Amino acid sequence: MTRIYLSPPDVGIDDQAAIQRAVESGWIAPLGPEVDAFEIELATMTQRAHGVALSSGTAALHLGLLALGVGPGDRVLVSSLTFAATANAVRYTGAQPVFVDSDRSTWNMDPDLLAEALDGDSRFAACVPVDIYGQCADYARIEALCAQYEVPLIEDAAEALGATYRGKKAGSFGVMAILSFNGNKIITTSGGGALVTDREDWARQARWLATQARDPAPHYEHSTIGYNYRLSNLLAALGRSQLADLERRVEKRRDHNQFYSEALGDLPGVGFMPEGDGCRSTFWLTCLTIDPSEAGTDREQVRVHLESLDIEARPVWKPMHLQPVFSECEAVGGSVSAELFEHGLCLPSGSNLGDEDRNRVVAGIRDLFEP
Ligand SMILES: *Cc1c(COP(=O)(O)O)cnc(C)c1O
């Protein structure tokens, strides 16, 4: 039996052909027709006017914050339950993240805690809610709060490409959004990301900063510190091919979620990440929670047992307010995400996960409940 991975890349013959065609076209650079077309398709997919294809989602966050003028001395509100990239990008600019805890009903940024933070004495340069595990945050309230306090909102939709919230696409909320095409995400370019926005000036600035901030001159002239953040034309070709298959990928992951819920929902102390009101999640990863007082086992025992069966499962993100590197940062609340980390486990959820493998995962978990 082969190892079952959490969320491996799903790359097929069409994808290989797309890369091959791009190689044959001769555009082997961080510019070219595939990049241009990918950017238009990403903008369309996220209901935005502009897309900027970049080397990672982290780079997109960094350039997005720079476009807003975020810098040293600024504070930025960030979901505590996220991957470190969201908070790292804030630090790249010299600003400080302020972590906001999760709402139990969505696992996303708690709008009540956000309201509390905004109502205090601090001013915030930006707010970055994360669409965790592919489910959009409560943008009806979060967008209204950010508008009321005039704090620009960047949606971290790295895990949510293909999700919707009240009929609007993930990536369409706030003044800009970021996407990731890392190897484990819904679509992949092996590594890559994008910034999407309606603001033409921000898109232009991001492209310029991402190509070492070259001023217009026949020689190399620079008046600003730039970055090497553009996506290559070859990888954009892969991204376009993957994007054309997005709906099937999301359906697969949603089907895994339903399968796991039905196959494990009867177990004592086992719960699943809820799908919020008006949300259609990608279920990038299916996450369950194990309450040890009812289950007679715990998250870590289940994880270790699955590992012994060559099945990769991972604890839910360790919240940023509990990370040593961010221990000096301010936090608003924190007990909900701390509990989700303690009890939460992410199950194999790749769009190429087969029926037999899913059954193996379920049987492995049931082992610990039915001795
Ligand atoms: C993956 C991810 C990122 C970063 O994307 P990269 O392309 O890996 O840099 C940012 N935020 C969240 C929530 C992610 O899951």
XYZ file of C-alpha atoms and ligand atoms in Angstrom:
386
model
C 0.000 0.000 0.000
C 1.259 3.455 -0.870
C 1.436 6.466 1.394
C -1.608 8.727 1.461
C -0.672 12.408 1.481
C -2.625 15.308 2.916
C -2.995 17.375 -0.255
C -0.544 16.386 -2.984
C -0.296 18.147 -6.352
C -2.886 16.938 -8.866
C -1.160 17.242 -12.239
C -2.376 15.354 -15.294
C -1.607 14.801 -18.967
C -3.328 18.044 -20.024
C -1.102 19.957 -17.619
C 2.028 18.320 -18.992
C 0.950 19.158 -22.536
C 0.355 22.791 -21.530
C 3.892 23.102 -20.125
C 5.326 21.390 -23.209
C 3.536 23.873 -25.503
C 4.851 26.789 -23.446
C 8.422 25.460 -23.662
C 8.083 25.065 -27.424
C 6.767 28.634 -27.767
C 10.167 29.902 -26.574
C 8.784 32.177 -23.847
C 10.933 30.900 -20.971
C 10.855 34.004 -18.777
C 8.823 35.718 -16.078
C 6.799 37.350 -18.835
C 5.000 36.134 -21.920
C 1.563 35.376 -23.333
C 0.725 32.666 -20.766
C 1.321 35.099 -17.877
C -0.888 37.736 -19.529
C -3.690 35.242 -20.194
C -3.431 33.681 -16.704
C -3.792 37.123 -15.134
C -6.963 37.862 -17.114
C -8.433 34.454 -16.253
C -7.633 34.873 -12.540
C -9.229 38.314 -12.499
C -12.346 36.906 -14.165
C -12.480 33.973 -11.742
C -12.358 36.338 -8.742
C -14.651 39.051 -10.199
C -11.812 41.585 -10.299
C -10.549 43.985 -12.949
C -6.857 43.032 -12.601
C -4.675 40.064 -11.668
C -0.923 39.984 -11.075
C 0.739 36.563 -11.284
C 3.530 36.197 -8.724
C 6.023 33.659 -7.419
C 3.975 32.890 -4.277
C 0.964 33.845 -2.217
C 3.377 35.243 0.359
C 4.839 37.587 -2.276
C 1.286 38.676 -3.158
C 0.583 39.516 0.494
C 3.834 41.459 0.734
C 3.162 43.514 -2.419
C -0.480 44.035 -1.443
C 0.525 45.512 1.901
C 3.163 47.694 0.191
C 0.540 48.971 -2.276
C -1.494 50.153 0.715
C 1.574 51.947 2.068
C 1.867 49.674 5.118
C 5.247 50.099 6.787
C 7.206 50.444 10.028
C 5.116 51.575 12.988
C 1.838 50.366 11.457
C -0.473 47.752 12.947
C -2.295 45.195 10.817
C -5.196 43.026 11.981
C -4.661 39.376 10.985
C -6.575 36.155 11.661
C -4.692 34.219 14.318
C -5.747 30.865 12.856
C -3.701 30.827 9.660
C -0.485 29.727 8.025
C 2.530 31.822 9.095
C 2.771 33.422 5.637
C -0.051 35.864 6.418
C 1.707 37.258 9.490
C 5.226 36.991 8.023
C 4.267 39.284 5.141
C 3.140 41.934 7.632
C 6.553 41.776 9.293
C 8.372 42.061 5.933
C 6.936 45.589 5.672
C 8.123 46.474 9.183
C 4.539 46.616 10.512
C 3.229 44.595 13.463
C 0.428 42.032 13.216
C -2.396 42.129 15.783
C -4.021 38.710 15.937
C -7.789 38.264 16.011
C -9.258 34.990 17.266
C -11.685 32.726 15.390
C -15.457 32.581 15.478
C -16.514 29.093 16.537
C -19.191 28.841 13.838
C -16.824 29.495 10.888
C -13.297 29.131 12.367
C -12.605 32.472 10.637
C -11.896 35.935 12.066
C -14.535 36.676 14.718
C -16.397 39.858 13.650
C -17.270 40.692 17.282
C -13.601 40.629 18.279
C -12.723 42.637 15.165
C -15.314 45.254 16.198
C -13.769 45.335 19.677
C -10.271 45.870 18.258
C -11.426 48.592 15.846
C -13.311 50.363 18.604
C -10.172 50.691 20.760
C -7.530 53.408 20.734
C -5.275 51.815 18.101
C -5.355 52.786 14.434
C -4.888 49.991 11.894
C -3.260 50.250 8.467
C -4.979 47.121 7.103
C -7.037 44.086 8.027
C -6.207 40.646 6.587
C -8.908 38.028 7.227
C -8.095 34.510 6.025
C -10.580 32.185 4.293
C -9.502 29.266 6.410
C -9.503 25.782 4.878
C -11.348 27.224 1.893
C -14.294 28.864 3.629
C -14.852 32.592 3.209
C -14.871 34.722 6.342
C -18.052 36.587 7.349
C -17.556 39.421 4.870
C -21.019 40.925 5.348
C -19.899 42.043 8.778
C -16.147 42.268 8.279
C -16.387 44.448 5.150
C -18.918 46.722 6.865
C -16.690 47.114 9.935
C -13.586 47.833 7.847
C -15.543 50.412 5.809
C -16.875 52.070 8.966
C -13.366 52.473 10.426
C -11.764 53.135 6.991
C -9.350 50.206 7.293
C -8.457 48.622 3.924
C -9.218 44.913 3.780
C -7.001 42.332 2.028
C -8.654 38.951 1.636
C -6.240 36.028 2.102
C -7.982 33.577 -0.231
C -4.937 31.291 -0.581
C -7.003 28.229 0.339
C -10.318 29.361 -1.123
C -10.033 29.704 -4.919
C -13.408 28.455 -6.204
C -15.344 29.139 -2.993
C -18.299 31.526 -2.799
C -19.887 33.627 -0.067
C -23.464 34.836 -0.599
C -23.028 34.183 -4.309
C -19.805 36.220 -4.633
C -16.498 34.550 -5.436
C -13.626 34.111 -3.009
C -11.014 36.692 -3.973
C -13.634 39.404 -4.593
C -13.768 40.806 -1.046
C -12.000 43.884 0.260
C -9.803 46.176 -1.816
C -7.618 43.276 -2.956
C -7.160 39.561 -2.426
C -4.312 37.087 -2.655
C -4.260 33.548 -4.027
C -1.712 30.722 -3.712
C -0.743 28.058 -6.227
C 1.646 26.216 -3.927
C 1.956 22.465 -4.480
C -0.647 21.633 -1.832
C -3.336 24.150 -2.825
C -6.507 23.739 -4.934
C -4.631 24.498 -8.147
C -0.867 24.511 -8.352
C 1.965 25.966 -10.404
C 4.386 24.043 -8.128
C 4.934 27.414 -6.488
C 3.080 30.599 -7.311
C 0.461 33.099 -6.273
C -1.474 36.137 -7.394
C -2.759 39.505 -6.306
C -6.210 40.475 -7.618
C -7.747 43.938 -7.350
C -9.970 46.444 -9.142
C -7.324 49.172 -8.826
C -5.251 49.503 -11.973
C -2.581 51.600 -10.197
C -2.024 48.906 -7.540
C -1.780 46.152 -10.154
C 0.749 48.221 -12.101
C 2.763 48.978 -8.951
C 2.779 45.311 -7.933
C 4.062 44.235 -11.367
C 6.749 46.898 -11.211
C 7.911 46.029 -7.674
C 7.857 42.324 -8.608
C 10.356 42.918 -11.426
C 13.012 44.768 -9.365
C 11.333 48.185 -9.703
C 13.031 49.229 -12.946
C 12.517 52.868 -13.800
C 11.913 53.735 -17.479
C 15.382 54.110 -18.998
C 17.428 52.222 -21.623
C 19.923 51.213 -18.905
C 19.058 49.749 -15.480
C 17.816 52.660 -13.368
C 16.312 52.193 -9.871
C 14.813 54.676 -7.448
C 12.997 52.120 -5.254
C 13.888 48.769 -3.655
C 12.335 46.046 -5.814
C 11.742 42.308 -5.608
C 12.027 39.278 -7.862
C 8.469 38.030 -7.441
C 7.072 37.398 -10.940
C 5.669 34.044 -12.060
C 7.382 32.432 -15.035
C 5.581 31.963 -18.332
C 6.014 28.161 -18.094
C 4.346 28.033 -14.705
C 1.573 30.338 -15.870
C 0.845 27.780 -18.603
C 0.509 25.116 -15.917
C -1.676 27.456 -13.871
C -4.044 28.058 -16.803
C -4.418 24.367 -17.426
C -5.103 23.763 -13.723
C -7.541 26.679 -13.539
C -9.598 25.213 -16.390
C -10.129 22.183 -14.111
C -10.998 24.204 -10.985
C -14.639 23.234 -10.640
C -13.914 19.491 -10.733
C -11.199 19.962 -8.115
C -13.493 21.843 -5.756
C -16.259 19.262 -6.265
C -13.819 16.469 -5.380
C -12.734 18.135 -2.170
C -16.322 18.888 -1.228
C -17.203 15.272 -1.898
C -14.388 14.117 0.416
C -15.806 16.353 3.131
C -19.272 14.886 2.776
C -17.878 11.363 2.686
C -15.820 11.817 5.862
C -18.730 13.520 7.660
C -21.052 10.635 6.858
C -18.489 7.917 7.572
C -17.262 9.350 10.894
C -20.052 11.612 12.122
C -21.481 8.947 14.444
C -18.273 8.664 16.505
C -18.504 10.088 20.034
C -16.731 13.426 20.476
C -16.056 13.835 16.746
C -17.161 17.040 15.017
C -16.446 18.687 11.669
C -15.599 22.226 10.651
C -19.037 23.775 10.046
C -19.975 25.386 6.721
C -21.095 28.925 7.578
C -24.263 30.706 6.517
C -24.172 31.555 2.799
C -20.785 29.845 2.392
C -19.797 27.354 -0.241
C -16.368 26.231 0.931
C -13.727 24.572 -1.227
C -13.025 22.299 1.755
C -9.384 22.614 0.766
C -8.795 20.309 3.724
C -11.463 18.442 5.646
C -10.908 19.124 9.337
C -12.430 17.226 12.206
C -12.267 17.915 15.911
C -11.888 15.264 18.592
C -13.122 16.053 22.079
C -11.051 13.721 24.276
C -13.548 13.799 27.151
C -16.128 12.048 24.947
C -13.985 10.227 22.402
C -11.743 8.222 24.724
C -8.894 9.156 22.389
C -7.428 12.443 21.214
C -6.208 14.299 18.175
C -2.587 13.283 18.654
C -3.318 9.571 19.185
C -5.379 9.546 15.999
C -2.695 11.389 14.066
C 0.080 9.059 15.259
C -2.023 5.985 14.501
C -2.753 7.234 10.970
C 0.971 7.922 10.522
C 1.707 4.296 11.510
C -0.622 3.296 8.648
C 1.312 5.565 6.278
C -1.480 8.137 6.185
C -0.526 11.789 6.486
C -2.832 13.865 8.696
C -1.899 17.216 10.278
C -3.015 19.195 13.296
C -5.085 22.282 12.475
C -2.871 25.397 12.068
C -1.201 26.384 15.312
C -2.551 29.922 15.848
C -0.114 32.789 15.362
C -0.644 34.212 18.848
C 0.853 30.957 20.223
C 3.885 30.951 17.913
C 7.227 31.735 19.562
C 8.181 34.128 16.752
C 5.063 36.255 17.361
C 4.959 35.967 21.160
C 5.511 39.730 21.561
C 2.546 40.618 19.332
C -0.850 41.792 20.530
C -3.837 39.452 20.311
C -7.591 39.931 20.643
C -9.052 36.801 22.216
C -7.344 33.526 21.364
C -9.048 30.683 23.226
C -11.153 29.461 20.271
C -8.255 29.021 17.840
C -6.152 27.520 20.654
C -8.856 24.890 21.206
C -9.210 24.227 17.466
C -5.456 23.603 17.347
C -5.598 21.287 20.347
C -8.520 19.211 19.045
C -8.424 19.699 15.270
C -7.020 17.308 12.683
C -6.820 17.783 8.892
C -7.510 14.672 6.826
C -6.192 13.697 3.388
C -8.273 15.816 1.000
C -6.477 16.002 -2.351
C -8.507 16.183 -5.549
C -6.678 13.021 -6.666
C -7.537 11.032 -3.524
C -9.257 7.792 -4.545
C -12.189 5.957 -2.958
C -9.997 3.154 -1.605
C -7.687 5.642 0.059
C -10.606 7.445 1.683
C -11.821 4.135 3.054
C -8.354 3.456 4.453
C -8.415 6.815 6.270
C -11.858 6.152 7.738
C -10.932 2.612 8.848
C -7.742 3.942 10.446
C -9.662 6.480 12.499
C -12.369 3.994 13.484
C -9.624 1.640 14.804
C -9.202 3.939 17.788
C -12.898 4.106 18.576
C -13.729 0.407 18.093
C -11.038 -1.653 19.806
C -0.543 28.760 1.450
C -0.980 29.969 2.174
C -0.352 31.213 2.006
C 0.926 31.401 1.267
O 0.981 30.976 -0.004
P 2.390 30.551 -0.657
O 2.037 30.478 -2.102
O 2.753 29.228 -0.074
O 3.379 31.601 -0.358
C -0.890 32.319 2.642
N -1.958 32.216 3.421
C -2.582 31.048 3.627
C -3.783 31.017 4.510
C -2.105 29.881 3.045
O -2.705 28.710 3.292
